């Protein structure tokens, strides 16, 4: 690993950051070098690691005081700013070392009560470790190559083989007050060391300057990497067979539907690559994968073990839905039983009371397919995948130089159920459609765009489709959603887009079938227009609904089909027959799906809107219709019982309500401001 330090960039960072009040050169350089560490995935991922600097800052009285600026909870080193380093009064913080013990809660309180700014983020849970060491700059990471060395049965001896006396060795103790005291004692016993190797945990380095501490860190990691490389030699690794996305599509909905208990929904993330594929197909995967996490910090996002769905070469025929479901259900039942037994055993052995977390796996290893992770959001699933991809690298390197060994279950349990670690997961209120995957057609503008925005606000994960690719790309960028250009007249394109949604999220919980056209003309002379309207306004909805129901049936968790019909379905207008006839048929289609989908928990409903300003009603058409009724265009849009213009957002609200209406199916919801002639009977 090469040093990324640039003296020019460091000086530029000092110039930039010190313009803000309360930021001196020490803190500016601390930010700069921390971001270098955070930018290297081989060092830290997703909020891992922590850094600090001891310096002098002014308090609220204007007095200069010695402080420890340490990474704050919730900040990622790769994007950290000066405000991510809460400043803590150092003198009284250091005196805590004289105590014989300090609870976790008291430790957190001790740091917070000594902060210069009460509004700053909580300091790192390893604040005292940084405080008790005398060095000015301190860097801590969970570097892959270091973990490969410290995750060994004879780790201390292996560390001395690699580093000699350059780094001192700290036996594993769970982070907290006891570890902080022990690390300080080890450092004092080795005054010439450049850092500490925390067994089963990671690397600390320190120095008089930010550059010295950082480059000692890089040098130690490079030394470990070189040691692994020498042991590996030049052995060519076999290439793994190519993965077929069709295999993932065949099993993902079945797997996703059986994850979660009660109303919990997971989003799945699929990852493959040479290292991942070799690992999941390795005959030794059943042993290697079940030894535990490479660092206990990962457990809150990956669980203590992954689920190995089946042994290499032993999986069922993925096209045999019944056999696949049987295997998945059995393996999940076994995983949950083992997790509950682990929990019961640990609370009994430790004599503690804890509330059990859910027993579902977060990492699923599937020979022949790859790595699949589950999260209550796509972001959470991707974090688990990132962490386990690095885990695979560490295990592989550890096996090259010896044998990979994780901590015992008791230590993993302590970290998994540690209140300070659980706090990292956050306590944000869960949004109503969190974990749900929804496909929206006609999403580039008008009602479709408003609906997409409304569903994102409710926590749903969206897949967007429209035939206007340029406009769709803009919406996808705004909302951060995957998308595909789709003309609903093209059945193959619809199937491909639903497949893409399954590949991205693992399944599908609902659709808002919104795409449509509005051909006009007297019905007797509009056969061609009627054919076009039926193809889009009826069969386009059928093509999407049929593809979605196929996925929902495999999941077995129900779902919803929402159709954008029209007031014209019940109250047609003159010269609007090609549109009205197809929309009336769409209402019948909706009711048929309500009838046939109910047994599987699939709800089917429609929204009948009227006079919404969208591309289906261009200004010239509005003008003609308004003039025929003796109205201005604005009054035309308000010509309803409430004398209120109906907006695309009003229609979107109705779709959201129907998505959450667990006891409603076969319904037509008017969103027209009041039109008794179009009221459902």
XYZ file of N, CA and C in Angstrom, residues 152-350:
597
model
N -5.216 -15.130 14.083
C -4.503 -16.406 13.981
C -4.514 -17.103 15.337
N -4.409 -18.436 15.353
C -4.348 -19.149 16.641
C -3.149 -18.714 17.489
N -2.006 -18.490 16.874
C -0.803 -18.034 17.571
C -0.487 -16.612 17.110
N -1.432 -15.734 17.312
C -1.348 -14.401 16.718
C -0.150 -13.604 17.227
N 0.140 -13.672 18.520
C 1.246 -12.878 19.059
C 2.570 -13.285 18.412
N 2.789 -14.581 18.293
C 4.027 -15.052 17.668
C 4.072 -14.651 16.197
N 2.926 -14.749 15.532
C 2.885 -14.370 14.121
C 3.172 -12.878 13.954
N 2.659 -12.070 14.858
C 2.915 -10.624 14.791
C 4.398 -10.316 14.946
N 5.065 -11.037 15.853
C 6.501 -10.800 16.034
C 7.278 -11.239 14.793
N 6.813 -12.323 14.124
C 7.455 -12.751 12.881
C 7.404 -11.646 11.828
N 6.290 -10.955 11.785
C 6.089 -9.944 10.743
C 6.724 -8.612 11.116
N 6.518 -8.149 12.358
C 6.857 -6.772 12.722
C 8.019 -6.649 13.700
N 8.463 -7.754 14.269
C 9.509 -7.661 15.273
C 9.026 -6.839 16.456
N 9.851 -5.891 16.900
C 9.489 -5.040 18.039
C 8.951 -3.674 17.610
N 8.732 -3.513 16.308
C 8.277 -2.219 15.795
C 6.896 -1.843 16.324
N 6.050 -2.856 16.487
C 4.696 -2.655 17.000
C 4.506 -3.520 18.232
N 3.911 -2.951 19.271
C 3.645 -3.717 20.497
C 2.302 -4.433 20.371
N 2.152 -5.500 21.128
C 0.983 -6.383 20.985
C 0.074 -6.247 22.193
N -1.223 -6.054 21.934
C -2.234 -5.931 22.986
C -3.207 -7.100 22.853
N -3.310 -7.954 23.858
C -4.277 -9.056 23.793
C -5.700 -8.523 23.644
N -6.591 -9.365 23.126
C -7.964 -8.901 22.893
C -8.696 -8.630 24.202
N -9.234 -7.442 24.293
C -10.203 -7.061 25.319
C -11.252 -6.229 24.593
N -12.471 -6.388 24.962
C -13.531 -5.610 24.330
C -13.275 -4.116 24.512
N -13.523 -3.304 23.485
C -13.315 -1.858 23.610
C -14.006 -1.288 24.832
N -13.359 -0.327 25.454
C -13.899 0.298 26.658
C -12.766 0.705 27.588
N -13.106 0.921 28.837
C -12.157 1.437 29.817
C -10.993 0.474 30.038
N -11.290 -0.808 30.168
C -10.224 -1.781 30.442
C -9.229 -1.850 29.292
N -9.715 -1.825 28.071
C -8.813 -1.850 26.921
C -7.965 -0.583 26.871
N -8.557 0.556 27.165
C -7.805 1.813 27.150
C -6.637 1.762 28.130
N -6.885 1.242 29.340
C -5.813 1.156 30.340
C -4.737 0.161 29.904
N -5.170 -0.991 29.389
C -4.205 -1.999 28.974
C -3.338 -1.486 27.828
N -3.937 -0.832 26.841
C -3.172 -0.320 25.705
C -2.125 0.692 26.167
N -2.496 1.545 27.104
C -1.537 2.530 27.620
C -0.391 1.839 28.339
N -0.698 0.792 29.108
C 0.344 0.059 29.825
C 1.303 -0.628 28.844
N 0.754 -1.220 27.789
C 1.600 -1.884 26.792
C 2.487 -0.861 26.096
N 1.916 0.279 25.739
C 2.703 1.315 25.063
C 3.827 1.826 25.966
N 3.541 1.988 27.235
C 4.566 2.459 28.169
C 5.676 1.429 28.356
N 5.306 0.156 28.265
C 6.309 -0.897 28.398
C 7.180 -1.026 27.151
N 6.746 -0.430 26.040
C 7.496 -0.463 24.778
C 7.621 0.976 24.266
N 8.422 1.800 24.937
C 8.458 3.239 24.617
C 8.939 3.557 23.211
N 9.625 2.630 22.560
C 10.139 2.896 21.216
C 9.214 2.393 20.111
N 8.080 1.794 20.479
C 7.201 1.229 19.445
C 6.519 2.350 18.660
N 6.144 2.031 17.434
C 5.483 2.992 16.553
C 3.967 2.832 16.557
N 3.509 1.811 17.240
C 2.073 1.574 17.268
C 1.747 0.306 18.019
N 0.461 -0.045 17.988
C -0.034 -1.208 18.715
C -0.811 -2.118 17.777
N -0.594 -3.409 17.922
C -1.410 -4.408 17.245
C -2.405 -4.946 18.261
N -3.669 -4.669 18.052
C -4.709 -5.182 18.936
C -5.208 -6.496 18.341
N -4.921 -7.610 19.013
C -5.277 -8.915 18.473
C -6.782 -9.003 18.260
N -7.154 -9.584 17.117
C -8.561 -9.763 16.710
C -9.290 -8.432 16.516
N -8.540 -7.358 16.379
C -9.192 -6.054 16.348
C -8.636 -5.137 15.261
N -7.354 -4.784 15.313
C -6.843 -3.864 14.322
C -5.527 -3.238 14.714
N -5.235 -2.102 14.105
C -3.932 -1.447 14.216
C -4.089 -0.018 14.728
N -3.217 0.363 15.684
C -3.043 1.760 16.098
C -1.612 2.170 15.776
N -1.458 3.344 15.182
C -0.119 3.933 15.061
C -0.184 5.354 15.596
N 0.987 5.881 15.961
C 1.012 7.229 16.513
C 2.291 7.938 16.093
N 2.290 9.261 16.258
C 3.462 10.039 15.888
C 3.342 11.469 16.374
N 4.449 12.191 16.249
C 4.479 13.588 16.673
C 3.797 14.490 15.659
N 3.661 14.005 14.416
C 2.982 14.778 13.380
C 1.935 13.894 12.709
N 1.018 14.547 12.017
C -0.005 13.792 11.292
C 0.644 12.902 10.240
N 1.635 13.432 9.560
C 2.284 12.644 8.512
C 3.009 11.442 9.092
N 3.690 11.619 10.211
C 4.425 10.507 10.812
C 3.476 9.388 11.213
N 2.398 9.719 11.878
C 1.454 8.684 12.301
C 0.837 7.992 11.100
N 0.430 8.768 10.095
C -0.187 8.194 8.898
C 0.795 7.284 8.161
N 2.021 7.755 7.949
C 2.956 6.951 7.161
C 3.450 5.734 7.930
N 3.476 5.802 9.254
C 3.744 4.586 10.035
C 2.608 3.569 9.834
N 1.388 4.090 9.743
C 0.241 3.214 9.516
C 0.374 2.506 8.169
N 0.662 3.281 7.124
C 0.802 2.711 5.786
C 1.969 1.733 5.739
N 3.061 2.065 6.415
C 4.226 1.175 6.417
C 3.904 -0.152 7.084
N 3.147 -0.125 8.188
C 2.791 -1.366 8.877
C 1.882 -2.224 8.006
N 0.910 -1.601 7.373
C -0.002 -2.361 6.506
C 0.766 -2.942 5.324
N 1.667 -2.168 4.749
C 2.468 -2.647 3.622
C 3.335 -3.831 4.040
N 3.885 -3.770 5.233
C 4.715 -4.865 5.748
C 3.881 -6.146 5.851
N 2.645 -6.017 6.336
C 1.766 -7.184 6.428
C 1.396 -7.696 5.040
N 1.112 -6.778 4.116
C 0.774 -7.189 2.746
C 1.933 -7.936 2.099
N 3.141 -7.428 2.299
C 4.315 -8.083 1.716
C 4.525 -9.473 2.316
N 4.267 -9.600 3.607
C 4.404 -10.901 4.264
C 3.435 -11.907 3.652
N 2.204 -11.495 3.450
C 1.212 -12.381 2.827
C 1.636 -12.736 1.405
N 2.080 -11.732 0.655
C 2.463 -11.960 -0.737
C 3.610 -12.959 -0.838
N 4.586 -12.855 0.065
C 5.710 -13.797 0.031
C 5.233 -15.207 0.330
N 4.327 -15.343 1.257
C 3.811 -16.679 1.590
C 2.953 -17.246 0.453
N 2.238 -16.355 -0.237
C 1.377 -16.832 -1.317
C 2.203 -17.282 -2.517
N 3.328 -16.565 -2.747
C 4.156 -16.907 -3.889
C 3.484 -16.523 -5.188
N 3.756 -17.278 -6.212
C 3.228 -16.975 -7.546
C 2.219 -18.028 -7.997
N 1.513 -18.602 -7.062
C 0.532 -19.637 -7.402
C -0.634 -18.998 -8.144
N -0.939 -19.511 -9.324
C -2.060 -18.993 -10.109
C -3.367 -19.534 -9.529
N -4.295 -18.653 -9.261
C -5.584 -19.055 -8.704
C -6.541 -19.430 -9.826
N -7.298 -20.497 -9.650
C -8.226 -20.907 -10.706
C -9.333 -19.878 -10.888
N -9.764 -19.711 -12.110
C -10.864 -18.790 -12.397
C -12.184 -19.443 -12.019
N -13.060 -18.672 -11.428
C -14.384 -19.186 -11.079
C -15.286 -19.158 -12.305
N -16.235 -20.088 -12.392
C -17.166 -20.066 -13.530
C -17.962 -18.772 -13.558
N -18.349 -18.366 -14.758
C -19.151 -17.151 -14.898
C -20.504 -17.345 -14.213
N -21.026 -16.262 -13.640
C -22.321 -16.290 -12.972
C -23.410 -15.839 -13.946
N -24.533 -16.523 -13.913
C -25.654 -16.206 -14.786
C -26.687 -15.414 -13.990
N -26.962 -14.173 -14.369
C -27.976 -13.404 -13.631
C -29.330 -14.104 -13.557
N -29.612 -14.969 -14.519
C -30.885 -15.691 -14.486
C -30.980 -16.583 -13.250
N -29.845 -17.081 -12.769
C -29.862 -17.900 -11.556
C -30.269 -17.062 -10.349
N -29.729 -15.860 -10.280
C -30.108 -14.964 -9.184
C -31.583 -14.615 -9.269
N -32.071 -14.310 -10.472
C -33.484 -13.965 -10.629
C -34.391 -15.132 -10.259
N -33.918 -16.346 -10.486
C -34.737 -17.516 -10.180
C -34.910 -17.718 -8.683
N -33.869 -17.399 -7.911
C -33.951 -17.709 -6.478
C -34.218 -16.503 -5.590
N -33.873 -15.286 -6.059
C -33.952 -14.113 -5.180
C -35.346 -13.859 -4.623
N -36.424 -13.864 -5.435
C -37.744 -13.612 -4.845
C -38.142 -14.656 -3.803
N -37.801 -15.911 -4.052
C -38.123 -16.962 -3.084
C -37.358 -16.743 -1.785
N -36.078 -16.395 -1.894
C -35.268 -16.124 -0.713
C -35.777 -14.880 0.011
N -36.019 -13.818 -0.730
C -36.465 -12.567 -0.105
C -37.804 -12.740 0.598
N -38.699 -13.480 -0.017
C -40.011 -13.661 0.580
C -39.995 -14.447 1.868
N -38.944 -15.254 2.070
C -38.884 -16.084 3.273
C -37.971 -15.495 4.343
N -37.277 -14.427 3.997
C -36.552 -13.674 5.016
C -37.527 -12.770 5.755
N -37.215 -12.487 6.975
C -38.082 -11.589 7.740
C -39.208 -12.349 8.403
N -39.545 -11.915 9.569
C -40.660 -12.499 10.304
C -41.640 -11.379 10.616
N -42.908 -11.636 10.462
C -43.902 -10.585 10.647
C -43.905 -9.672 9.437
N -43.939 -8.379 9.671
C -44.042 -7.399 8.582
C -42.682 -6.936 8.075
N -41.574 -7.468 8.604
C -40.250 -7.000 8.196
C -39.976 -7.372 6.742
N -39.446 -6.449 5.985
C -39.055 -6.671 4.600
C -37.576 -6.354 4.447
N -36.909 -7.163 3.658
C -35.503 -6.924 3.369
C -35.308 -6.620 1.889
N -34.332 -5.792 1.623
C -33.840 -5.583 0.274
C -32.590 -6.432 0.122
N -32.468 -7.108 -1.019
C -31.300 -7.952 -1.260
C -30.313 -7.251 -2.192
N -29.056 -7.550 -1.980
C -27.997 -7.035 -2.847
C -27.133 -8.209 -3.279
N -26.910 -8.329 -4.583
C -26.143 -9.438 -5.149
C -24.774 -8.936 -5.561
N -23.741 -9.676 -5.167
C -22.382 -9.309 -5.547
C -21.616 -10.551 -5.960
N -20.849 -10.392 -7.008
C -19.979 -11.489 -7.440
C -18.664 -10.898 -7.910
N -17.702 -11.741 -8.164
C -16.362 -11.330 -8.557
C -15.447 -12.522 -8.352
N -14.246 -12.459 -8.871
C -13.346 -13.610 -8.819
C -13.135 -14.119 -7.391
N -12.810 -13.226 -6.458
C -12.531 -13.667 -5.087
C -13.795 -14.210 -4.420
N -14.905 -13.520 -4.602
C -16.171 -13.975 -4.009
C -16.563 -15.325 -4.569
N -16.495 -15.459 -5.887
C -16.950 -16.700 -6.518
C -16.077 -17.887 -6.127
N -14.770 -17.663 -6.042
C -13.890 -18.759 -5.593
C -14.221 -19.158 -4.161
N -14.499 -18.172 -3.332
C -14.781 -18.450 -1.925
C -16.059 -19.257 -1.764
N -17.146 -18.821 -2.393
C -18.419 -19.528 -2.183
C -18.415 -20.904 -2.829
N -17.566 -21.113 -3.833
C -17.494 -22.422 -4.489
C -16.424 -23.334 -3.893
N -15.657 -22.828 -2.959
C -14.578 -23.607 -2.339
C -15.177 -24.707 -1.458
N -14.742 -25.947 -1.613
C -15.246 -27.014 -0.735
C -15.037 -26.725 0.747
N -14.063 -25.852 1.075
C -13.798 -25.523 2.476
C -14.685 -24.401 3.000
N -15.607 -23.881 2.172
C -16.389 -22.714 2.581
C -17.233 -22.991 3.825
N -17.690 -24.222 3.991
C -18.516 -24.540 5.163
C -17.734 -24.350 6.457
N -16.437 -24.592 6.412
C -15.604 -24.377 7.597
C -15.175 -22.923 7.714
N -14.635 -22.379 6.627
C -14.074 -21.028 6.678
C -15.121 -19.982 7.029
N -16.296 -20.105 6.451
C -17.303 -19.058 6.625
C -17.955 -19.074 7.998
N -17.848 -20.186 8.706
C -18.560 -20.310 9.978
C -17.666 -20.056 11.198
N -16.484 -19.518 10.978
C -15.580 -19.272 12.101
C -15.835 -17.934 12.792
N -16.562 -17.040 12.143
C -16.887 -15.767 12.773
C -16.312 -14.588 12.024
N -16.649 -13.363 12.447
C -16.225 -12.154 11.734
C -14.750 -11.855 11.949
N -14.151 -11.154 10.984
C -12.718 -10.863 11.050
C -12.402 -9.814 12.104
N -13.359 -8.996 12.445
C -13.241 -8.075 13.578
C -14.626 -7.976 14.198
N -14.731 -7.961 15.519
C -16.064 -7.954 16.133
C -16.888 -6.730 15.769
N -16.255 -5.662 15.309
C -16.991 -4.457 14.917
C -17.994 -4.724 13.801
N -17.751 -5.769 12.983
C -18.635 -6.049 11.852
C -19.951 -6.702 12.252
N -20.021 -7.264 13.449
C -21.128 -8.159 13.774
C -22.478 -7.469 13.715
N -22.541 -6.186 14.025
C -23.846 -5.525 14.039
C -24.421 -5.379 12.633
N -23.578 -5.536 11.626
C -24.071 -5.399 10.249
C -24.059 -6.707 9.470
N -23.343 -7.710 9.960
C -23.234 -8.963 9.217
C -23.737 -10.177 9.987
N -24.130 -10.010 11.247
C -24.372 -11.121 12.168
C -23.060 -11.862 12.424
N -23.115 -12.787 13.376
C -21.852 -13.422 13.749
C -21.418 -14.470 12.728
N -22.353 -14.961 11.915
C -22.022 -15.916 10.858
C -22.943 -15.702 9.663
N -22.448 -16.002 8.470
C -23.331 -15.962 7.307
C -24.143 -17.252 7.202
N -25.152 -17.215 6.367
C -25.893 -18.427 6.007
C -25.269 -18.992 4.741
N -24.799 -20.215 4.804
C -24.367 -20.944 3.606
C -25.593 -21.699 3.107
N -26.120 -21.267 1.961
C -27.426 -21.771 1.533
C -27.383 -23.249 1.183
N -26.292 -23.686 0.599
C -26.054 -25.113 0.369
C -24.575 -25.320 0.089
N -24.136 -26.554 0.192
C -22.726 -26.859 -0.053
C -22.440 -26.755 -1.546
N -21.198 -26.426 -1.913
C -20.858 -26.365 -3.333
C -21.212 -27.661 -4.050
N -21.876 -27.519 -5.176
C -22.263 -28.682 -5.968
C -23.511 -29.387 -5.500
N -24.168 -28.898 -4.449
C -25.315 -29.619 -3.889
C -26.643 -28.867 -3.986
N -26.665 -27.726 -4.613
C -27.888 -26.938 -4.655
C -28.972 -27.578 -5.495
N -30.229 -27.193 -5.258
C -31.341 -27.733 -6.041
C -31.364 -27.119 -7.435
N -32.224 -27.652 -8.290
C -32.475 -27.066 -9.597
C -33.175 -25.728 -9.361
N -32.536 -24.641 -9.749
C -33.082 -23.326 -9.461
C -34.363 -23.047 -10.228
N -34.637 -23.842 -11.259
C -35.892 -23.651 -12.007
C -37.029 -24.477 -11.430
N -36.735 -25.291 -10.434
C -37.769 -26.075 -9.742
C -38.210 -25.272 -8.526
N -39.258 -24.475 -8.683
C -39.670 -23.525 -7.650
C -39.996 -24.207 -6.335
N -40.679 -25.349 -6.405
C -41.083 -26.033 -5.172
C -39.868 -26.560 -4.420
N -38.937 -27.185 -5.131
C -37.742 -27.725 -4.487
C -36.880 -26.598 -3.919
N -36.760 -25.497 -4.670
C -35.981 -24.357 -4.216
C -36.564 -23.773 -2.938
N -37.879 -23.596 -2.922
C -38.531 -23.041 -1.733
C -38.335 -23.948 -0.526
N -38.400 -25.242 -0.739
C -38.242 -26.188 0.368
C -36.839 -26.090 0.972
N -35.832 -26.010 0.119
C -34.456 -25.916 0.604
C -34.248 -24.602 1.354
N -34.704 -23.503 0.773
C -34.513 -22.195 1.404
C -35.215 -22.138 2.751
N -36.440 -22.624 2.817
C -37.178 -22.606 4.080
C -36.468 -23.436 5.145
N -35.954 -24.593 4.751
C -35.270 -25.456 5.717
C -33.976 -24.812 6.211
N -33.218 -24.221 5.293
C -31.948 -23.621 5.687
C -32.163 -22.388 6.563
N -33.179 -21.589 6.240
C -33.474 -20.429 7.072
C -33.966 -20.850 8.452
N -34.792 -21.884 8.506
C -35.276 -22.363 9.804
C -34.117 -22.839 10.666
N -33.164 -23.530 10.048
C -31.997 -24.010 10.786
C -31.143 -22.831 11.261
N -30.954 -21.827 10.404
C -30.148 -20.660 10.784
C -30.787 -19.937 11.970
N -32.099 -19.726 11.891
C -32.784 -19.023 12.978
C -32.717 -19.810 14.280
N -32.858 -21.122 14.186
C -32.796 -21.948 15.393
C -31.401 -21.863 16.021
N -30.368 -21.877 15.181
C -29.007 -21.799 15.705
C -28.726 -20.416 16.308
N -29.264 -19.368 15.684
C -29.056 -18.027 16.246
C -29.757 -17.910 17.601
N -30.978 -18.416 17.696
C -31.703 -18.334 18.969
C -31.001 -19.162 20.045
N -30.419 -20.297 19.648
C -29.688 -21.117 20.615
C -28.423 -20.389 21.079
N -27.738 -19.747 20.156
C -26.554 -18.931 20.487
C -26.938 -17.847 21.485
N -28.027 -17.149 21.230
C -28.466 -16.083 22.127
C -28.799 -16.642 23.507
N -29.584 -17.715 23.546
C -29.994 -18.296 24.829
C -28.786 -18.785 25.620
N -27.839 -19.396 24.921
C -26.643 -19.921 25.594
C -25.814 -18.789 26.189
N -25.668 -17.702 25.444
C -24.831 -16.599 25.922
C -25.462 -15.876 27.110
N -26.755 -15.590 27.040
C -27.365 -14.880 28.175
C -27.353 -15.760 29.417
N -27.494 -17.086 29.222
C -27.445 -17.991 30.376
C -26.033 -18.056 30.950
N -25.031 -18.200 30.077
C -23.652 -18.309 30.549
C -23.175 -17.035 31.240
N -23.645 -15.898 30.754
C -23.177 -14.622 31.294
C -24.072 -14.087 32.406
